[in-house]
Amino acid sequence: MSNSPSGSTHSSSGRENPVGYPGSTQMKRRNSRESPRAFYEIPSWVENVPSKIINNAKQSLKDMPTSRPYTPRDDSRYILSKLNHDTTSLNTISIDYETESRPMSSKTADVIRRNSKGISDSSTLVAAPPPIRLSKLNHQPSQDQVSSGDSSISSQTKPPLPSNHHQRSNVTSTTTKSSHRRMSSASTKDDSSEENLIWKHEIGPLIETLISAYQKNHFEQFDRTCNDLYSCLSKHNLFGKKSHKKRGELLKTLFSFIESDNSIVRFHVVRLSLAFQISSSNNLRHIIRLTADLTSKKTNDHFFLNSNILDLLFETIPRVDVEQNLEAIAYFCTTLQNLTVNNELICLISEKKPFELIKNILKNLLRLKDQTQLADKLCECLTPLTSALRNLADNDVNRQEFLSDDLIEHLTFILKYFTDKSHENLMKNVARLFSKLTQHTDCCMKLVQCSSCYRSFLKILIKHESNQALVVRICFILGNMMAKSEDARLTFMKDSHALQTLTKLLHSYIQLDSLVLKPDKLDTNDSTSQDVDVVDDPNTNQFRSIENVINKVIRVLSNLAISEENGLIIIRRDDCIDLLFKLLKAPNQHSEELLVHVLMALNNLSYYDDSHSYINRNSETLAQLLVKYIRNEERMDCVVEAFRVLGNLSRTTRIRDILMKCKVDRLAIHHCQSDNVELLYAVIGVLINLTVDEDKRECLKIHHGIDSLINIFEYSIQSDWQLSSLVCKALWNYCDNNYEKADNQPLWFTAHQLKILLNLFDESLHESNLESTDDESLDELNKQLWNEEYFPVASRLYQRIIEGNEYFKTIQINNYS
C-alpha cells in the first residue's frame, strides 16, 4: 500500500495482477511517478514476499474454467478396410504357411538368443526368402501366397458355422486331410526319440481330433482340443523348438483354418501361431491381420481378457523389423486401438507396460519420415497408434509414462511432419491426446520444453483455419501452456506470425458466428464446451461449436497477456482489441461463457497502462459498455468480471467521474452484501479507487457503505486476510484527512462503528490471537498472509482512527466550553 498525494490508496483491479485461466505470474509494477501504485502492492518495508505464490494459487481457483473440447470416447472399432488395405488378402482359398528358416527380427542379439533353425517339408532344410520390402500397404497376394477374404467375425462366443462355409467344405477337407497325411507319413528315422514319441502319441491324436471337429463344425470340441493342444505343447516346451519338421506341418494345418469366419477358430490359430514364434514376414502379416480382424468386434474382447494372447503379441512385435513390415505394424496398431476402447482392456494392457514397445515403434516409424513414398503407410500406422495412446492416457496410472524418455517430444514431431489434409485424423488424435495431458502440470511443462511444438501449432492453425475440431483443440493446448509457463508465453510470441494468426482466427470465427442462426433464447447456464451432440437443433450445435473456437482463441490471448512484454504488444494491436469490443457490444447474441472470457481477457489487458493502448484510447466507451453488464444480475459471472475491468479503468479521474454519473458507487455498495467472495474483491477494488477523490467519499456514508464494509471486515478476519486488507484500504481512503477538517466531521465514523472497529483491531492486530489448526503448513501460510497483507495496512488504519477520534473529542470539548 502506498499513499497518493492526498494520502489515498489506489486499486488497479480486484486482484494484484493479470490472471490466467488457471495460472498467474507476478508482474513488475508500473512506475509510481507515472501513476499511483496499485493498492494491492506489497509494502516496500516487507522484504519477504512468499505471498506472491499464495496469491497465484488463490487466483487459480477463482477463474471460470475452460473445459477441454468435448470429445466423446470413440467406441467404434477400426476395420481393416478403413486402413486402405486389400480386403481380399484373406480369400476363400487357404493361406499357405511360408516355410521359415530364421527369425525375422532385426536384432542380432535376439537371433542368437533364440538360436532358431530351419524348417522344411522334407529332411532337407529350405532357406526362407529374405524379408520382403512392401511396396504398398494394400498388399496384392502372389500366386504362391493366396490370401482369404476379409470375412466378418461371428459375434457369439460359440457361434454356428456360417452358411457359406458348406460351399467351401470340400476345399477344406482336401487341404486339411492332405496336411494330415503329410504329418502321418513323416520319416520314422527318429521315432525312438522322446520328442518324436510326444508328437506321435500325444500331439498327433489331438491334431486328428482338431481336424475332425473343424470339418464337422463342432466348434466347442474344436475349442477344447485347441486348449489341450496348447497345454501339451507348452508342457513339453515344444513351442520354442523350431528345428522339428512337424512344427511346420502343424502350422500349415493351422493356416488352413484361417479361411473360417468363426471367431473361436481364428482365435486359436492366432494364439498357437504366436506361441510358435512365427517369424517370416508373410506369416506374421497374416496372423497379426487376423488378430486385428478379431478386435474389430467388441464381442471378441473376452478372448483377450481371458487368455495369454496379449502376452504372446507383446513378445512377438519387438522381434519385427518395422521398416520391412509396415503392414504388420499397421495391423498391430489397429489391434491396440480397437482393444483400448474397452476400459477393462485398458487396465489389462496398462499392467503389461506396453509403452516401451509403443515408443520404439513410434521412433522407428518417425525415422522413415523423409521417405516420401512411405508417407501414406506411416500415416496408416501412426493414426491407430496415436488413437491407442489417447485411450491409454485416460488411465491415470499411465500418465507417468508420457513423462519418461521423449514420448511427448516424438508426438510433437508428428505434428511437425504430418500436417497435410490427408493427415487430419492423425493430427486430431495427437491434439486430443495433448488436450488431455496438458491439463496436468507435469505433462504440460514437458510439452512446454519441446521447442518445435510452437511452430507446429502455428502451422496447423494457419494451414487448417477452417477445421474447427482441430483449431479448438490446438488453442486449448496453447491456452494450457500459456497459463502455466512464462517461458511458453514468451517463446510463442517470438514468432512474428503468432499474434497475427490469433487475430485472424478470431476475426474469421466472429464473422462466421454472425452468419449463424442463433437459438431464440440463450441459456445463461449453458456452456459452449458441453456436449453438442445431445442437442437436436443443428443450428444450436453450429452456434456452440463456433463459439467454442472463439472462447479458446480468446483464452490464448488472455493468458499470453499475463506476461508484461506480451501484454504491451497485444494492447497496441488495435484490430485484435477491437474484436473484443465488438463481442461486448452484442451481449444478447452470445453465451455467458463467451462474454466472461472476453471480460477476463480485457481485465488482463487493461491492467497495462500505456498511452498507445487501444483500451486507454477507448476507455470511456469501454466503461459505458461495462456499466450495462454490472446492471444485469442474471449473469453474475459477467458482473464479477466487469467490476474487475472497472477496477483497472477507474485509476483515471475521467473514468471515476463517468462511474459516479452512472451510479456505479451504489451498485458496488449494493453488492457488498453478497456472499460471493470474488464479487466482494472486485467491488471493493472499485470503491477504493472511487474514494481516492474527496468529493466521492460521501457515497459510502449516504448509502450505508461503511456498515457494509465493516460487516465484511468482521466475518473475513481470520478466514481471509486479503479481503480484510481490502476493507482496511477502502476505510483508509474514506477517512483520509477527514479528521483534519472540522466540516468533515459528519463523514467520521459513528460511535457504534468505532466501537466495532476498535474491537476488531484489538482482536486481529496481535499475532498471538491468530487461529491455529492441526496443519502446521496451513498455519504458516496464514501467518504469512497476516504479516504481509493485513497487518501493514490494518495497523496504520488503526493509528489513523485513534488519532481522528482524539481530534474530534477535543473539538467537541472546546465547543461545549
CSV table of N, CA, C and O in Angstrom, one decimal, residues 576-620:
chain,number,residue,atom,x,y,z
A,576,CYS,N,-7.1,-6.4,-33.1
A,576,CYS,CA,-7.3,-7.5,-32.1
A,576,CYS,C,-8.3,-7.1,-31.0
A,576,CYS,O,-9.3,-7.7,-30.7
A,577,ILE,N,-7.9,-6.0,-30.4
A,577,ILE,CA,-8.7,-5.5,-29.2
A,577,ILE,C,-10.1,-5.1,-29.7
A,577,ILE,O,-11.1,-5.2,-29.0
A,578,ASP,N,-10.2,-4.5,-30.9
A,578,ASP,CA,-11.5,-4.0,-31.4
A,578,ASP,C,-12.5,-5.2,-31.5
A,578,ASP,O,-13.7,-5.1,-31.4
A,579,LEU,N,-11.9,-6.4,-31.8
A,579,LEU,CA,-12.8,-7.6,-31.9
A,579,LEU,C,-13.4,-7.9,-30.6
A,579,LEU,O,-14.6,-8.4,-30.5
A,580,LEU,N,-12.7,-7.7,-29.5
A,580,LEU,CA,-13.2,-8.0,-28.2
A,580,LEU,C,-14.3,-7.0,-27.9
A,580,LEU,O,-15.4,-7.3,-27.3
A,581,PHE,N,-14.1,-5.7,-28.2
A,581,PHE,CA,-15.1,-4.7,-28.1
A,581,PHE,C,-16.4,-5.1,-28.8
A,581,PHE,O,-17.5,-4.9,-28.3
A,582,LYS,N,-16.2,-5.6,-30.0
A,582,LYS,CA,-17.3,-6.0,-30.9
A,582,LYS,C,-18.2,-7.0,-30.2
A,582,LYS,O,-19.4,-7.0,-30.3
A,583,LEU,N,-17.5,-8.0,-29.6
A,583,LEU,CA,-18.3,-9.0,-28.9
A,583,LEU,C,-19.1,-8.5,-27.7
A,583,LEU,O,-20.2,-8.9,-27.5
A,584,LEU,N,-18.5,-7.6,-27.0
A,584,LEU,CA,-19.1,-7.0,-25.9
A,584,LEU,C,-20.4,-6.2,-26.3
A,584,LEU,O,-21.3,-6.1,-25.5
A,585,LYS,N,-20.3,-5.6,-27.4
A,585,LYS,CA,-21.4,-4.8,-27.9
A,585,LYS,C,-22.7,-5.5,-28.2
A,585,LYS,O,-23.7,-4.9,-28.4
A,586,ALA,N,-22.6,-6.9,-28.3
A,586,ALA,CA,-23.8,-7.7,-28.7
A,586,ALA,C,-24.0,-8.8,-27.6
A,586,ALA,O,-23.9,-10.0,-27.9
A,587,PRO,N,-24.3,-8.4,-26.4
A,587,PRO,CA,-24.4,-9.4,-25.3
A,587,PRO,C,-25.5,-10.4,-25.5
A,587,PRO,O,-25.4,-11.6,-25.1
A,588,ASN,N,-26.6,-10.0,-26.2
A,588,ASN,CA,-27.7,-10.9,-26.4
A,588,ASN,C,-27.4,-12.0,-27.5
A,588,ASN,O,-28.2,-12.9,-27.7
A,589,GLN,N,-26.4,-11.8,-28.2
A,589,GLN,CA,-26.0,-12.7,-29.3
A,589,GLN,C,-25.0,-13.8,-28.9
A,589,GLN,O,-24.6,-14.6,-29.7
A,590,HIS,N,-24.6,-13.7,-27.7
A,590,HIS,CA,-23.5,-14.6,-27.2
A,590,HIS,C,-23.8,-15.3,-25.9
A,590,HIS,O,-24.6,-14.7,-25.1
A,591,SER,N,-23.2,-16.4,-25.7
A,591,SER,CA,-23.4,-17.1,-24.4
A,591,SER,C,-22.7,-16.4,-23.3
A,591,SER,O,-21.7,-15.6,-23.5
A,592,GLU,N,-23.1,-16.7,-22.1
A,592,GLU,CA,-22.4,-16.1,-20.9
A,592,GLU,C,-20.9,-16.5,-20.8
A,592,GLU,O,-20.1,-15.7,-20.5
A,593,GLU,N,-20.7,-17.7,-21.2
A,593,GLU,CA,-19.3,-18.2,-21.1
A,593,GLU,C,-18.4,-17.4,-22.0
A,593,GLU,O,-17.3,-17.0,-21.6
A,594,LEU,N,-18.8,-17.1,-23.2
A,594,LEU,CA,-18.0,-16.3,-24.1
A,594,LEU,C,-17.8,-14.9,-23.6
A,594,LEU,O,-16.7,-14.4,-23.6
A,595,LEU,N,-18.9,-14.3,-23.1
A,595,LEU,CA,-18.7,-12.9,-22.6
A,595,LEU,C,-17.8,-12.9,-21.4
A,595,LEU,O,-17.0,-11.9,-21.3
A,596,VAL,N,-17.9,-13.9,-20.6
A,596,VAL,CA,-17.0,-13.9,-19.4
A,596,VAL,C,-15.5,-14.0,-19.8
A,596,VAL,O,-14.7,-13.3,-19.3
A,597,HIS,N,-15.3,-14.8,-20.9
A,597,HIS,CA,-13.9,-14.9,-21.3
A,597,HIS,C,-13.4,-13.6,-22.0
A,597,HIS,O,-12.2,-13.2,-21.8
A,598,VAL,N,-14.3,-12.9,-22.7
A,598,VAL,CA,-13.9,-11.6,-23.2
A,598,VAL,C,-13.6,-10.6,-22.1
A,598,VAL,O,-12.6,-9.9,-22.2
A,599,LEU,N,-14.4,-10.6,-21.0
A,599,LEU,CA,-14.1,-9.7,-19.9
A,599,LEU,C,-12.8,-10.1,-19.2
A,599,LEU,O,-12.1,-9.2,-18.7
A,600,MET,N,-12.6,-11.4,-19.1
A,600,MET,CA,-11.3,-11.8,-18.4
A,600,MET,C,-10.1,-11.3,-19.2
A,600,MET,O,-9.1,-10.9,-18.7
A,601,ALA,N,-10.2,-11.5,-20.5
A,601,ALA,CA,-9.1,-11.0,-21.4
A,601,ALA,C,-8.9,-9.5,-21.2
A,601,ALA,O,-7.8,-9.0,-21.1
A,602,LEU,N,-10.0,-8.7,-21.2
A,602,LEU,CA,-9.9,-7.3,-21.1
A,602,LEU,C,-9.4,-6.9,-19.7
A,602,LEU,O,-8.7,-5.9,-19.5
A,603,ASN,N,-9.7,-7.7,-18.7
A,603,ASN,CA,-9.1,-7.5,-17.4
A,603,ASN,C,-7.6,-7.6,-17.4
A,603,ASN,O,-6.9,-6.7,-16.9
A,604,ASN,N,-7.1,-8.6,-18.0
A,604,ASN,CA,-5.6,-8.8,-18.1
A,604,ASN,C,-5.0,-7.7,-18.9
A,604,ASN,O,-4.0,-7.1,-18.6
A,605,LEU,N,-5.7,-7.3,-20.0
A,605,LEU,CA,-5.1,-6.3,-21.0
A,605,LEU,C,-5.2,-4.9,-20.4
A,605,LEU,O,-4.3,-4.1,-20.6
A,606,SER,N,-6.3,-4.6,-19.7
A,606,SER,CA,-6.5,-3.2,-19.2
A,606,SER,C,-5.6,-3.0,-18.0
A,606,SER,O,-5.5,-1.8,-17.5
A,607,TYR,N,-5.0,-4.0,-17.5
A,607,TYR,CA,-4.0,-3.8,-16.4
A,607,TYR,C,-2.8,-2.9,-16.8
A,607,TYR,O,-2.3,-2.1,-16.0
A,608,TYR,N,-2.4,-3.0,-18.1
A,608,TYR,CA,-1.3,-2.3,-18.6
A,608,TYR,C,-1.6,-0.9,-18.9
A,608,TYR,O,-2.5,-0.6,-19.7
A,609,ASP,N,-0.9,0.1,-18.3
A,609,ASP,CA,-1.2,1.5,-18.5
A,609,ASP,C,-0.2,2.0,-19.6
A,609,ASP,O,0.9,2.3,-19.3
A,610,ASP,N,-0.7,2.1,-20.8
A,610,ASP,CA,0.2,2.6,-21.9
A,610,ASP,C,-0.6,3.6,-22.8
A,610,ASP,O,-1.8,3.3,-23.1
A,611,SER,N,0.1,4.6,-23.1
A,611,SER,CA,-0.6,5.7,-23.9
A,611,SER,C,-1.0,5.2,-25.3
A,611,SER,O,-1.9,5.8,-25.9
A,612,HIS,N,-0.3,4.2,-25.8
A,612,HIS,CA,-0.7,3.7,-27.1
A,612,HIS,C,-1.7,2.6,-27.1
A,612,HIS,O,-2.1,2.0,-28.1
A,613,SER,N,-2.2,2.3,-25.9
A,613,SER,CA,-3.1,1.2,-25.8
A,613,SER,C,-4.5,1.5,-26.4
A,613,SER,O,-5.0,2.6,-26.2
A,614,TYR,N,-5.0,0.6,-27.2
A,614,TYR,CA,-6.4,0.8,-27.7
A,614,TYR,C,-7.4,0.9,-26.6
A,614,TYR,O,-8.3,1.7,-26.7
A,615,ILE,N,-7.2,0.2,-25.5
A,615,ILE,CA,-8.1,0.3,-24.4
A,615,ILE,C,-8.1,1.6,-23.7
A,615,ILE,O,-9.1,2.2,-23.4
A,616,ASN,N,-6.9,2.2,-23.5
A,616,ASN,CA,-6.8,3.5,-22.9
A,616,ASN,C,-7.4,4.6,-23.8
A,616,ASN,O,-8.1,5.5,-23.3
A,617,ARG,N,-7.2,4.5,-25.1
A,617,ARG,CA,-7.8,5.5,-26.0
A,617,ARG,C,-9.3,5.4,-26.1
A,617,ARG,O,-10.0,6.3,-26.5
A,618,ASN,N,-9.8,4.2,-25.7
A,618,ASN,CA,-11.3,4.0,-25.8
A,618,ASN,C,-11.9,3.6,-24.5
A,618,ASN,O,-12.9,2.9,-24.4
A,619,SER,N,-11.2,4.0,-23.4
A,619,SER,CA,-11.6,3.6,-22.1
A,619,SER,C,-13.0,4.1,-21.7
A,619,SER,O,-13.8,3.4,-21.0
A,620,GLU,N,-13.4,5.3,-22.2
A,620,GLU,CA,-14.8,5.8,-21.9
A,620,GLU,C,-15.8,4.9,-22.5
A,620,GLU,O,-16.9,4.6,-21.9
